[in-house]
Coordinates of C-alpha atoms in Angstrom, one line a residue:
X1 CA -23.2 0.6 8.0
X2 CA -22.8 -1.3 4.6
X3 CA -20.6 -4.3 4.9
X4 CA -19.5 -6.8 2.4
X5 CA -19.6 -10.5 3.1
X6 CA -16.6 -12.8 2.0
X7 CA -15.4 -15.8 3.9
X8 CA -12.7 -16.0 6.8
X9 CA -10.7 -18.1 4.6
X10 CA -11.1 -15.7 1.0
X11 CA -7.2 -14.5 1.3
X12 CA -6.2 -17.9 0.4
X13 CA -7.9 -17.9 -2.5
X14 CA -6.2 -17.3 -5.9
X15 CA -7.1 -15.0 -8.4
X16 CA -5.6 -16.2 -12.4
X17 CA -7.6 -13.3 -14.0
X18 CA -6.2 -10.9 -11.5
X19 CA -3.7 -9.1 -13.9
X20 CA -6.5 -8.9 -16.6
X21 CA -7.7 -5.3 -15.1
X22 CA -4.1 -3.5 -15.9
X23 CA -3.5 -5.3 -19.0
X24 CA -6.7 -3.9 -20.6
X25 CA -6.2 -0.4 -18.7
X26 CA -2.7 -0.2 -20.3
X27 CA -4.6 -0.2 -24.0
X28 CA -6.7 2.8 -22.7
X29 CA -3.5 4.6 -22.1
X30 CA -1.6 3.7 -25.3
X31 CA -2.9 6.5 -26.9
X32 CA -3.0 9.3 -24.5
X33 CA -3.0 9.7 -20.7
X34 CA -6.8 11.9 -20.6
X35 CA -9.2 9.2 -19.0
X36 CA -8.4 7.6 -15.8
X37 CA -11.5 5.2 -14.5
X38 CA -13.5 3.0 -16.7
X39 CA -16.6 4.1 -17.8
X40 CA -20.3 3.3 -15.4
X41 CA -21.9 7.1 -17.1
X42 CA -21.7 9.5 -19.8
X43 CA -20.2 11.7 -16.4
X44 CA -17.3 9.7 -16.6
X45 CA -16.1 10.7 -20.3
X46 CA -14.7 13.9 -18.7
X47 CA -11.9 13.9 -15.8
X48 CA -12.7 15.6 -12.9
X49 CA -10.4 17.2 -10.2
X50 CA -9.1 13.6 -9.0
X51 CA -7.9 12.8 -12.6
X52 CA -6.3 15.7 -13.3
X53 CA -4.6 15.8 -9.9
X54 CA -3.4 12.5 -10.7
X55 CA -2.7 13.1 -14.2
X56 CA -0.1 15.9 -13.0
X57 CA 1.3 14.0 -10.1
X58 CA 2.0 11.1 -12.4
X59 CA 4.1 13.4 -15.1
X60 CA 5.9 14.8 -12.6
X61 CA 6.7 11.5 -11.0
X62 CA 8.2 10.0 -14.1
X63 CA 10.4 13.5 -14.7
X64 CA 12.1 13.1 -11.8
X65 CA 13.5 9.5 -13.0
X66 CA 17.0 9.3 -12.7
X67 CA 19.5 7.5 -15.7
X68 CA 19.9 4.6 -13.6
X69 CA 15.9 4.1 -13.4
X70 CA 15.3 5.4 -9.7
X71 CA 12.2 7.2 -9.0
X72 CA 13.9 9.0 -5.9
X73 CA 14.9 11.7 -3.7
X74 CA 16.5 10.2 -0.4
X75 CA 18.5 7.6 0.4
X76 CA 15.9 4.8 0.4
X77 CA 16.2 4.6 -3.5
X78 CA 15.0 0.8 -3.7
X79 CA 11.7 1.5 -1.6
X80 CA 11.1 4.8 -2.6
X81 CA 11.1 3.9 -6.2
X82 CA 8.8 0.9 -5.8
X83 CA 6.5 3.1 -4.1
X84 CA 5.9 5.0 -7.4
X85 CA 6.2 1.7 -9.5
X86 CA 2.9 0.8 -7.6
X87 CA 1.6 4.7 -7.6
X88 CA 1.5 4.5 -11.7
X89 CA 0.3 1.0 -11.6
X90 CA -2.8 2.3 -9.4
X91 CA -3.6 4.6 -12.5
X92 CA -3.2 1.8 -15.5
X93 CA -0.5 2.0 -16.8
X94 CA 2.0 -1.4 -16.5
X95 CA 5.5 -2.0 -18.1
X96 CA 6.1 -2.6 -21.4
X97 CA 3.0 -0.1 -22.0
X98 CA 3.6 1.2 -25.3
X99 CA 4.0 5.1 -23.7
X100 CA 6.6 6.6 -21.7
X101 CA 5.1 6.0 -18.7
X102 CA 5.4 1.9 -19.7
X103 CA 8.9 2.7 -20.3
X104 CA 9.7 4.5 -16.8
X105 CA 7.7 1.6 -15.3
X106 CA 9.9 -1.2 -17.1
X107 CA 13.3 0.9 -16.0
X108 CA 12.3 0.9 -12.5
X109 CA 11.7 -2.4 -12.3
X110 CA 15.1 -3.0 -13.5
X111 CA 16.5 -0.9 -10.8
X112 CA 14.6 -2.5 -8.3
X113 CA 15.6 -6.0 -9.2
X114 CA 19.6 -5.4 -9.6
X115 CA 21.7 -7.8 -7.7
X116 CA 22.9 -5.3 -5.4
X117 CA 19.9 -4.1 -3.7
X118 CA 18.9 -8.1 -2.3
X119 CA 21.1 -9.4 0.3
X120 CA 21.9 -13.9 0.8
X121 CA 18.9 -13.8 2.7
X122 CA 16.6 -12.5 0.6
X123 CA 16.3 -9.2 1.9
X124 CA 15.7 -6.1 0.4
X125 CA 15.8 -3.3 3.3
X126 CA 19.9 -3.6 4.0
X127 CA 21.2 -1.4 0.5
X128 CA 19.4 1.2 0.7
X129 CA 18.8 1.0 5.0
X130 CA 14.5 1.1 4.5
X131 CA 14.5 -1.7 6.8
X132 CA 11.9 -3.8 7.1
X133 CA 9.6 -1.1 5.9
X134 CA 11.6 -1.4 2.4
X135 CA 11.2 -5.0 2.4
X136 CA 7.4 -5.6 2.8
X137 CA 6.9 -2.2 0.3
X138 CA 9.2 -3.8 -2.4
X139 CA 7.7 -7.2 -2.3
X140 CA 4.5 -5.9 -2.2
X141 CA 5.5 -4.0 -5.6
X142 CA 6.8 -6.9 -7.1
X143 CA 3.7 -9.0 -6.2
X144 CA 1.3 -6.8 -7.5
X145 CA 3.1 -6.6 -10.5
X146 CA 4.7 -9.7 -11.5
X147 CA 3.5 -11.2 -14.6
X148 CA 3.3 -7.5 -15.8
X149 CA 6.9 -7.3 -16.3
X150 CA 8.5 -7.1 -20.1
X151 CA 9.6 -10.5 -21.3
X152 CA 9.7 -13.8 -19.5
X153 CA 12.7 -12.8 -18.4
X154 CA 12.2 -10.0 -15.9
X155 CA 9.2 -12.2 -14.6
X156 CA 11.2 -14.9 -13.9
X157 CA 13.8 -12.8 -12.4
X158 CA 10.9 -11.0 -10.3
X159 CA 10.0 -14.0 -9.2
X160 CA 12.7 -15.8 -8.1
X161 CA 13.6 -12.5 -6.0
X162 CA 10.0 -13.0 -4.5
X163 CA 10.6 -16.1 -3.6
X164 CA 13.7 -15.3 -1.5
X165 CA 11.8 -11.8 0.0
X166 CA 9.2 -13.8 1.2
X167 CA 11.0 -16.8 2.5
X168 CA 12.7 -13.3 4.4
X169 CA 9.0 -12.3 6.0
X170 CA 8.0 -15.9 7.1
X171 CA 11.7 -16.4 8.9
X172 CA 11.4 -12.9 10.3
X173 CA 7.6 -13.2 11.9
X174 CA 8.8 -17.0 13.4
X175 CA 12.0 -15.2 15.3
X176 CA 11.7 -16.1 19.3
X177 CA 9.7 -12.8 20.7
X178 CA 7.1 -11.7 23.9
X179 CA 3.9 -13.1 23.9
X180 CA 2.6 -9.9 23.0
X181 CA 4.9 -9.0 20.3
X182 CA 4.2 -12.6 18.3
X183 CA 3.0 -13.2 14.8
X184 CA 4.5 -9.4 14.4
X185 CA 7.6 -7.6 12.5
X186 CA 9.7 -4.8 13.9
X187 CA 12.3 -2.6 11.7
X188 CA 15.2 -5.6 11.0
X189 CA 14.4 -9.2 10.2
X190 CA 15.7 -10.7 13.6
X191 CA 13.7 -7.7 15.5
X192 CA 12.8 -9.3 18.7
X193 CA 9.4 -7.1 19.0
X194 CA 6.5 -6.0 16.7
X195 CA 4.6 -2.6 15.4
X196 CA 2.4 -2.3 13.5
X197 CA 3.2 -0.2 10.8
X198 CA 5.5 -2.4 9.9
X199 CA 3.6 -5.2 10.2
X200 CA 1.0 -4.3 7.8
X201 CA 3.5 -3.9 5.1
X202 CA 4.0 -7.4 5.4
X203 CA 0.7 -9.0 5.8
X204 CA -0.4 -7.1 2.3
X205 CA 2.7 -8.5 0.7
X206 CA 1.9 -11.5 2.2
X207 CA -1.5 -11.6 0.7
X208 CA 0.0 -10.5 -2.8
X209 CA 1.5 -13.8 -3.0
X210 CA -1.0 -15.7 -1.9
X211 CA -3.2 -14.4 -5.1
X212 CA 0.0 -14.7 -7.1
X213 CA -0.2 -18.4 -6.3
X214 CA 3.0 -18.4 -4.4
X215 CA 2.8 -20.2 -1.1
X216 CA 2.2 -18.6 1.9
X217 CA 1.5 -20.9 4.9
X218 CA -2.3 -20.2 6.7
X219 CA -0.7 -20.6 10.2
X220 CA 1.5 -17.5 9.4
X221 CA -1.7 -15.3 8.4
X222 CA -3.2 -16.9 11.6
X223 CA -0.2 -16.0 13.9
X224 CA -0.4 -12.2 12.1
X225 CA -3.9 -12.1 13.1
X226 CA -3.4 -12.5 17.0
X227 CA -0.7 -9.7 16.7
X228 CA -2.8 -7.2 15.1
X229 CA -6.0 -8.1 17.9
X230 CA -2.8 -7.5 20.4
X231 CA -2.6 -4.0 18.9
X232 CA -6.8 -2.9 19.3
X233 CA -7.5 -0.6 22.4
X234 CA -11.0 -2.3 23.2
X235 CA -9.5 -2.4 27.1
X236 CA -9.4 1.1 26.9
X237 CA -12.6 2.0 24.8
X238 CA -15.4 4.2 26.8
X239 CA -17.8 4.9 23.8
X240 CA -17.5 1.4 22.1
X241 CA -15.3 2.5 19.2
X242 CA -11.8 1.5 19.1
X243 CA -9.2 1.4 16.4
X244 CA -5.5 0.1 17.1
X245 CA -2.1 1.4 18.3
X246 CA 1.2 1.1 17.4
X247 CA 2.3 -1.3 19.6
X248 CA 0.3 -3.8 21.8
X249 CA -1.0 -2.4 25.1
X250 CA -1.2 1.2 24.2
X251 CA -4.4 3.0 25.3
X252 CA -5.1 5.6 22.8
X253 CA -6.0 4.7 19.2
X254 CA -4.7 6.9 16.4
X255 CA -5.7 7.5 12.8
X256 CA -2.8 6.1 11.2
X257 CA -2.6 2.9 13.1
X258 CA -6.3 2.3 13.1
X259 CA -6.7 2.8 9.7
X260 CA -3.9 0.5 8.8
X261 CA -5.4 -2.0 11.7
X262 CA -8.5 -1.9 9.5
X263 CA -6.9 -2.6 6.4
X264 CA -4.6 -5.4 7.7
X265 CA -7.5 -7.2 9.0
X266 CA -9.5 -7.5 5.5
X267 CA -6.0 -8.2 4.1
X268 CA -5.9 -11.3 6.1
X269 CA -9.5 -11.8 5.4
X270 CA -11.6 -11.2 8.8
X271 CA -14.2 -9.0 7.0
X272 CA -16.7 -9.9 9.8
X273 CA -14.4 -9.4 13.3
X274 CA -15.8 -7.3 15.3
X275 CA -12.4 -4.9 14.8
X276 CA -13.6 -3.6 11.1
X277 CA -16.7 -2.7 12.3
X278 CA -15.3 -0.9 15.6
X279 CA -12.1 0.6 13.5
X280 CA -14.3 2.3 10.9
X281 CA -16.6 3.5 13.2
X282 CA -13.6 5.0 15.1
X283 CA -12.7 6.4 11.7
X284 CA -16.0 8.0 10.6
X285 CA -15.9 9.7 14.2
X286 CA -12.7 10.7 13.9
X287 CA -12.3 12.0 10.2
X288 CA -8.1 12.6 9.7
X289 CA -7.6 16.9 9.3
X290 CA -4.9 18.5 7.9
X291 CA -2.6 18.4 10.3
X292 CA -2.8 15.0 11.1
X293 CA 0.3 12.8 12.4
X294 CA 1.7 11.1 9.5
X295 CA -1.5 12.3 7.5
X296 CA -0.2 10.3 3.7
X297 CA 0.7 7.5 5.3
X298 CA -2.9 7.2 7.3
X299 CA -4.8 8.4 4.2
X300 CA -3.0 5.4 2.1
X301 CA -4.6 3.0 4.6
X302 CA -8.0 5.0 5.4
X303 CA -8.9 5.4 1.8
X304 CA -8.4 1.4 1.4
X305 CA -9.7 0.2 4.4
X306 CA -12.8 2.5 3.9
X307 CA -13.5 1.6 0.8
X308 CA -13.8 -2.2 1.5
X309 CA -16.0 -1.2 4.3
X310 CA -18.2 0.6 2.0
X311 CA -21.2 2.1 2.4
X312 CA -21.0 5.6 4.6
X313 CA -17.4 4.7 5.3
X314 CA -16.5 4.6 1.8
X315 CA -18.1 7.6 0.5
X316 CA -16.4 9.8 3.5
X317 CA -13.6 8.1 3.2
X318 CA -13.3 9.3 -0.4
X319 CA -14.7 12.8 -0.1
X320 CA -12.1 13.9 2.6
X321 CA -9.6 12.1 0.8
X322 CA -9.8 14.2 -2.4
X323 CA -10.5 17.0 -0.2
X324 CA -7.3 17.1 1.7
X325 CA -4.9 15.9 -1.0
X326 CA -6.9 18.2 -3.8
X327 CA -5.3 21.4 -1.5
X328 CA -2.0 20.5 -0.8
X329 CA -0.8 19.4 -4.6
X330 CA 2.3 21.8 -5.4
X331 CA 1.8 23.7 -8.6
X332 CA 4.2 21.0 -9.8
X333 CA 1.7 18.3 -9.9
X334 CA 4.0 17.1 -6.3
X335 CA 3.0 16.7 -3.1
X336 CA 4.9 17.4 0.4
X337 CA 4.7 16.4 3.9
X338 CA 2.6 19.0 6.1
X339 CA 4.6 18.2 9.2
X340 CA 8.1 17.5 9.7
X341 CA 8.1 14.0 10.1
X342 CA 6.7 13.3 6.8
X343 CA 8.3 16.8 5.3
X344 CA 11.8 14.6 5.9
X345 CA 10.9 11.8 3.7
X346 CA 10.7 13.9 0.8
X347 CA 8.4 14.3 -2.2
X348 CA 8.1 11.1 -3.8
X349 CA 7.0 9.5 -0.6
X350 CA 4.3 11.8 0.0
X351 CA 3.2 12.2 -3.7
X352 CA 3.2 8.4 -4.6
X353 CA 1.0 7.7 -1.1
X354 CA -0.7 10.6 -2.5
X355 CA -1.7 8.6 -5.9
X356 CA -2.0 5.7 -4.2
X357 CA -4.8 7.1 -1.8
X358 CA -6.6 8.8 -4.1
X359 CA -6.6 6.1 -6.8
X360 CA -8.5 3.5 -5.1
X361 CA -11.5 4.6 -7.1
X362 CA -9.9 3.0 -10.0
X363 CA -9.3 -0.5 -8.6
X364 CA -6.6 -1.3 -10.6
X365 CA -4.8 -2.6 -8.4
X366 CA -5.2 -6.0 -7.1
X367 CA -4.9 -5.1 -3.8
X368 CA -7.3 -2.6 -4.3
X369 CA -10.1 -4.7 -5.8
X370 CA -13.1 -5.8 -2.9

């Protein structure tokens, strides 16, 4: 398998050119909204099924904007919206963007960042009861984006909110817990335990603002480290291959938790730990189907954390990616949850993990980029 090499310590690095990608992509778009990825062929001057799927989703998305600037259809209006804030940033296209799609873009920001929806403490999952979840998804927004924002004035607004969210995340993972359950976050910031799907949110926003030369502490990437090694199921591993679990000490790996134990370990920068190379081969031998448990939410980490693998585990990755979500797109450019669980959180949810997952080709993102 086809590894990159970085050092231990390359998440504390900062990256001043990293909003140069989406602020050339946004000129490509100006015009029209035809061609997705930048050009390596003469292929590549024609969209294929991806971009077209994503093309739809995206027009769709931005129809269902409400007057206030919400991009949502449950109650989490905050997270949902910053959710498809960083969906249409995966595809190119920022605020300000002379399109409507810049304009949607600069409206939900403005949602996101009214008064109302941050608390005294910084936090961000209490208006709209996303919890935690909310929290680490909207900072992550807001880190991946800051700098993009239209005027100095919604940048310094974004990130004097960040600095507040953040201060939020550090207090929360330093809160008196188990041995087991330390360096983690639960679903409230004075959660006395630790999972991991909600720690992951966390550790990318975490990262974010690292590269967004906003200070994040070493020891608190350390301490989120020995949680997520808590959470892999090598005790219980009879082939060699193990992936993670939701919680610390549970035996049986599962694709949404292993591919987000995948990605939160490059996110912290332990490219060479034995855990990527055990998680992806967990993942190649247990490729995600249809009916997968919480199937967008895994494929937003598994396309990701595949993709940084590279190699064998990239180019499955992708190929079942497209596969699975090329099927399920509504004729409405939408997508929905297969099973209930994910049905119940609605359409933007599942279509914005939906663009996310599939847009990793386009490595517009920061977060995205190897």
């Amino acid at each position: 398998m086809i590894r990159r090499t970085k050092t231990e310590s390359c998440l504390l690095r900062t990256s001043p050119s990293r909003r140069a990608m989406l602020l050339t992509s946004s000129l490509a778009f100006a015009s029209g909204f035809t061609r997705l990825h930048p050009r390596t062929n003469a292929a590549d001057d024609y969209p294929d099924d991806v971009d077209l799927a994503l093309q739809r989703a995206a027009k769709s998305l931005m129809t269902r904007q409400a007057e206030d600037g919400a991009i949502a259809d449950k109650k989490s209006r905050v997270a949902l919206t910053s959710l498809a804030m960083m969906a249409l940033a995966s595809i190119g296209h920022v605020p300000g963007d002379p399109s409507p799609f810049g304009e949607a873009m600069r409206r939900g920001i403005d949602f996101v960042l009214h008064d109302r929806h941050q608390d005294d403490r910084g936090y961000f999952g209490g208006a709209d009861n996303s919890r935690m979840y909310g929290h680490g998804i909207i900072t992550l927004m807001l880190t991946e984006l800051i700098g993009m924002a239209v005027g100095p004035g919604q940048n310094e607004v974004m990130r004097t909110k960040l600095e507040q969210s953040l201060r939020l995340i550090l207090a929360s993972q330093d809160v008196s817990k188990p041995k087991k359950a330390r360096g983690g976050w639960r679903y409230h910031p004075d959660s006395k335990d630790s999972d991991l799907s909600v720690s992951v949110w966390q550790v990318m926003a975490l990262r974010s603002a690292k590269n967004d030369e906003m200070e994040v502490p070493a020891e608190a990437i350390d301490k989120a480290v020995a949680y997520l090694l808590n959470s892999t199921t090598k005790h219980h591993s009879k082939d060699g291959n193990w992936g993670f679990s939701y919680t610390p000490g549970g035996g049986n790996p599962t694709f949404a938790m292993t591919a987000a134990g995948l990605l939160a370990m490059q996110v912290c920068g332990r490219y060479t730990d034995p855990s990527i190379e055990a998680a992806s081969a967990w993942l190649l031998a247990h490729p995600p189907k249809r009916n997968e448990r919480y199937l967008f939410y895994g494929l937003y980490y598994y396309a990701q954390g595949m993709y940084q693998v590279g190699g064998e585990a990239a180019d499955e990755s992708q190929r079942i990616t497209s596969e699975l979500l090329l099927k399920t797109q509504r004729r409405d450019g939408l997508w929905s949850g297969i099973n209930g669980e994910e049905r119940n959180q609605g359409l933007i949810y599942a279509t914005s993990l939906a663009i996310l997952a599939l847009s990793v080709r386009y490595h517009y993102l920061p977060i995205y980029q190897r």
